Amino acid sequence: MLADLMKKSNYTIVYTGAGMSTESGLPDFRSAKTGLWENENPAAVASTEALNKDVERFFQFYRTRVLGVKDCHPHKGHELLAKWEKEGIIRGIITQNVDGFHSVAGSEKVMELHGTLQKVHCQSCGKKYGNETYEEEIFYCTCGGKLRPSVVLFGEGLPEDTFMKAVEESEHAELFIVLGSSLTVTPANQFPLLAKENGAKLVIVNMEPTVFDDYADVVINDRKIGDVLAEVAEQL
């Protein structure tokens, strides 16, 4: 059914959440016992306050996260989405994830709502670097400013340009596919509803049920995203 919807759609937008990343081996944030925020207070390590007042702890927490991303890789689901973008089957990806794996896999039209761990930049002058600086424990810019991952920290708003682009793409979608999101985080969880309100078909692929399943035209639970997309690929 998903393959049929994709064949009929002239404008398909994909929205990805933590479930897309966990299939690559990355931990998510909120799972009991294994979620990152079960063991750390986000306000203490991943916030603007930490960057300004407890910078060594901030650096070490994000170095651990950067190293974690380097230990993992995009899976077949990321690769299929990149292939489908090149073929014009999908028009863009909205993602909550900060691993940067969509771009690493070759996708170009990616709206990273929370930024990316693949890059860092200077808090003072804005100069951009690759994340190997953190790997090598280089935490300061040539200007002397602090290098920080190019992600949205607690205490910061979502990047306005990226958010508005995601709104625009959601409104244009004929088919909106959610992959691996519980759809509990606002305001990002409003994109599927925005698409639906503008006439799009809505598909939700997630291990667990979501609060928006009743709005969806197709719901797929208890399946790995990579497996679902591989099955779809055989029918396109």
mmCIF file of N, CA, C and O in Angstrom, residues 202-235:
data_model
loop_
_atom_site.group_PDB
_atom_site.id
_atom_site.type_symbol
_atom_site.label_atom_id
_atom_site.label_comp_id
_atom_site.label_asym_id
_atom_site.label_seq_id
_atom_site.Cartn_x
_atom_site.Cartn_y
_atom_site.Cartn_z
ATOM 1 N N LEU A 202 -1.196 10.404 4.669
ATOM 2 C CA LEU A 202 -0.244 10.315 5.778
ATOM 3 C C LEU A 202 0.065 8.851 6.095
ATOM 4 O O LEU A 202 -0.853 8.049 6.298
ATOM 5 N N VAL A 203 1.353 8.524 6.110
ATOM 6 C CA VAL A 203 1.814 7.176 6.458
ATOM 7 C C VAL A 203 2.730 7.292 7.676
ATOM 8 O O VAL A 203 3.629 8.139 7.703
ATOM 9 N N ILE A 204 2.513 6.447 8.675
ATOM 10 C CA ILE A 204 3.357 6.440 9.871
ATOM 11 C C ILE A 204 3.974 5.052 10.040
ATOM 12 O O ILE A 204 3.260 4.063 10.163
ATOM 13 N N VAL A 205 5.313 5.018 10.021
ATOM 14 C CA VAL A 205 6.053 3.779 10.245
ATOM 15 C C VAL A 205 6.835 3.959 11.544
ATOM 16 O O VAL A 205 7.767 4.769 11.617
ATOM 17 N N ASN A 206 6.438 3.245 12.585
ATOM 18 C CA ASN A 206 7.078 3.395 13.886
ATOM 19 C C ASN A 206 6.909 2.101 14.666
ATOM 20 O O ASN A 206 5.886 1.424 14.544
ATOM 21 N N MET A 207 7.886 1.748 15.465
ATOM 22 C CA MET A 207 7.805 0.510 16.237
ATOM 23 C C MET A 207 6.566 0.482 17.128
ATOM 24 O O MET A 207 5.861 -0.521 17.215
ATOM 25 N N GLU A 208 6.327 1.604 17.806
ATOM 26 C CA GLU A 208 5.193 1.707 18.724
ATOM 27 C C GLU A 208 4.091 2.561 18.098
ATOM 28 O O GLU A 208 4.352 3.393 17.229
ATOM 29 N N PRO A 209 2.836 2.397 18.557
ATOM 30 C CA PRO A 209 1.768 3.304 18.112
ATOM 31 C C PRO A 209 2.084 4.747 18.500
ATOM 32 O O PRO A 209 2.826 4.993 19.451
ATOM 33 N N THR A 210 1.538 5.696 17.744
ATOM 34 C CA THR A 210 1.697 7.117 18.068
ATOM 35 C C THR A 210 0.324 7.742 18.302
ATOM 36 O O THR A 210 -0.708 7.169 17.931
ATOM 37 N N VAL A 211 0.339 8.926 18.883
ATOM 38 C CA VAL A 211 -0.918 9.623 19.164
ATOM 39 C C VAL A 211 -1.599 10.097 17.884
ATOM 40 O O VAL A 211 -2.771 10.474 17.917
ATOM 41 N N PHE A 212 -0.867 10.084 16.758
ATOM 42 C CA PHE A 212 -1.435 10.568 15.501
ATOM 43 C C PHE A 212 -1.877 9.438 14.577
ATOM 44 O O PHE A 212 -2.266 9.686 13.435
ATOM 45 N N ASP A 213 -1.824 8.203 15.050
ATOM 46 C CA ASP A 213 -2.165 7.070 14.182
ATOM 47 C C ASP A 213 -3.581 7.169 13.621
ATOM 48 O O ASP A 213 -3.841 6.734 12.498
ATOM 49 N N ASP A 214 -4.495 7.739 14.392
ATOM 50 C CA ASP A 214 -5.885 7.849 13.938
ATOM 51 C C ASP A 214 -6.027 8.769 12.723
ATOM 52 O O ASP A 214 -7.006 8.669 11.983
ATOM 53 N N TYR A 215 -5.056 9.659 12.529
ATOM 54 C CA TYR A 215 -5.100 10.576 11.387
ATOM 55 C C TYR A 215 -4.465 9.966 10.141
ATOM 56 O O TYR A 215 -4.614 10.501 9.045
ATOM 57 N N ALA A 216 -3.752 8.864 10.319
ATOM 58 C CA ALA A 216 -2.954 8.306 9.224
ATOM 59 C C ALA A 216 -3.789 7.444 8.285
ATOM 60 O O ALA A 216 -4.765 6.808 8.689
ATOM 61 N N ASP A 217 -3.391 7.418 7.018
ATOM 62 C CA ASP A 217 -4.018 6.548 6.034
ATOM 63 C C ASP A 217 -3.420 5.148 6.093
ATOM 64 O O ASP A 217 -4.095 4.170 5.780
ATOM 65 N N VAL A 218 -2.159 5.062 6.474
ATOM 66 C CA VAL A 218 -1.473 3.780 6.639
ATOM 67 C C VAL A 218 -0.610 3.855 7.895
ATOM 68 O O VAL A 218 0.111 4.834 8.094
ATOM 69 N N VAL A 219 -0.691 2.821 8.748
ATOM 70 C CA VAL A 219 0.151 2.733 9.940
ATOM 71 C C VAL A 219 0.875 1.389 9.908
ATOM 72 O O VAL A 219 0.255 0.345 9.719
ATOM 73 N N ILE A 220 2.195 1.434 10.086
ATOM 74 C CA ILE A 220 3.000 0.209 10.121
ATOM 75 C C ILE A 220 3.764 0.195 11.438
ATOM 76 O O ILE A 220 4.630 1.059 11.668
ATOM 77 N N ASN A 221 3.475 -0.752 12.312
ATOM 78 C CA ASN A 221 4.152 -0.895 13.605
ATOM 79 C C ASN A 221 4.978 -2.188 13.628
ATOM 80 O O ASN A 221 4.779 -3.079 12.799
ATOM 81 N N ASP A 222 5.883 -2.257 14.584
ATOM 82 C CA ASP A 222 6.659 -3.488 14.844
ATOM 83 C C ASP A 222 7.479 -3.944 13.644
ATOM 84 O O ASP A 222 7.703 -5.139 13.454
ATOM 85 N N ARG A 223 7.927 -3.010 12.828
ATOM 86 C CA ARG A 223 8.790 -3.338 11.684
ATOM 87 C C ARG A 223 9.974 -2.382 11.649
ATOM 88 O O ARG A 223 9.828 -1.188 11.916
ATOM 89 N N LYS A 224 11.143 -2.883 11.299
ATOM 90 C CA LYS A 224 12.292 -2.011 11.118
ATOM 91 C C LYS A 224 12.095 -1.156 9.874
ATOM 92 O O LYS A 224 11.610 -1.639 8.844
ATOM 93 N N ILE A 225 12.484 0.109 9.983
ATOM 94 C CA ILE A 225 12.302 1.037 8.877
ATOM 95 C C ILE A 225 13.057 0.562 7.637
ATOM 96 O O ILE A 225 12.537 0.573 6.524
ATOM 97 N N GLY A 226 14.310 0.146 7.841
ATOM 98 C CA GLY A 226 15.111 -0.315 6.715
ATOM 99 C C GLY A 226 14.458 -1.462 5.979
ATOM 100 O O GLY A 226 14.477 -1.517 4.743
ATOM 101 N N ASP A 227 13.852 -2.388 6.723
ATOM 102 C CA ASP A 227 13.179 -3.532 6.099
ATOM 103 C C ASP A 227 11.945 -3.088 5.324
ATOM 104 O O ASP A 227 11.682 -3.589 4.214
ATOM 105 N N VAL A 228 11.166 -2.177 5.914
ATOM 106 C CA VAL A 228 9.959 -1.675 5.238
ATOM 107 C C VAL A 228 10.336 -0.982 3.926
ATOM 108 O O VAL A 228 9.730 -1.246 2.880
ATOM 109 N N LEU A 229 11.344 -0.111 3.976
ATOM 110 C CA LEU A 229 11.737 0.627 2.771
ATOM 111 C C LEU A 229 12.329 -0.302 1.715
ATOM 112 O O LEU A 229 12.113 -0.095 0.520
ATOM 113 N N ALA A 230 13.053 -1.319 2.155
ATOM 114 C CA ALA A 230 13.607 -2.286 1.195
ATOM 115 C C ALA A 230 12.487 -3.037 0.490
ATOM 116 O O ALA A 230 12.551 -3.313 -0.719
ATOM 117 N N GLU A 231 11.441 -3.356 1.245
ATOM 118 C CA GLU A 231 10.284 -4.048 0.668
ATOM 119 C C GLU A 231 9.563 -3.137 -0.342
ATOM 120 O O GLU A 231 9.153 -3.577 -1.419
ATOM 121 N N VAL A 232 9.455 -1.857 0.015
ATOM 122 C CA VAL A 232 8.834 -0.886 -0.895
ATOM 123 C C VAL A 232 9.669 -0.758 -2.169
ATOM 124 O O VAL A 232 9.120 -0.706 -3.279
ATOM 125 N N ALA A 233 10.993 -0.731 -2.012
ATOM 126 C CA ALA A 233 11.874 -0.555 -3.159
ATOM 127 C C ALA A 233 11.687 -1.626 -4.213
ATOM 128 O O ALA A 233 11.804 -1.391 -5.415
ATOM 129 N N GLU A 234 11.350 -2.833 -3.768
ATOM 130 C CA GLU A 234 11.141 -3.939 -4.702
ATOM 131 C C GLU A 234 9.875 -3.752 -5.554
ATOM 132 O O GLU A 234 9.738 -4.370 -6.603
ATOM 133 N N GLN A 235 8.993 -2.871 -5.094
ATOM 134 C CA GLN A 235 7.713 -2.681 -5.790
ATOM 135 C C GLN A 235 7.653 -1.365 -6.579
ATOM 136 O O GLN A 235 6.696 -1.130 -7.286
#
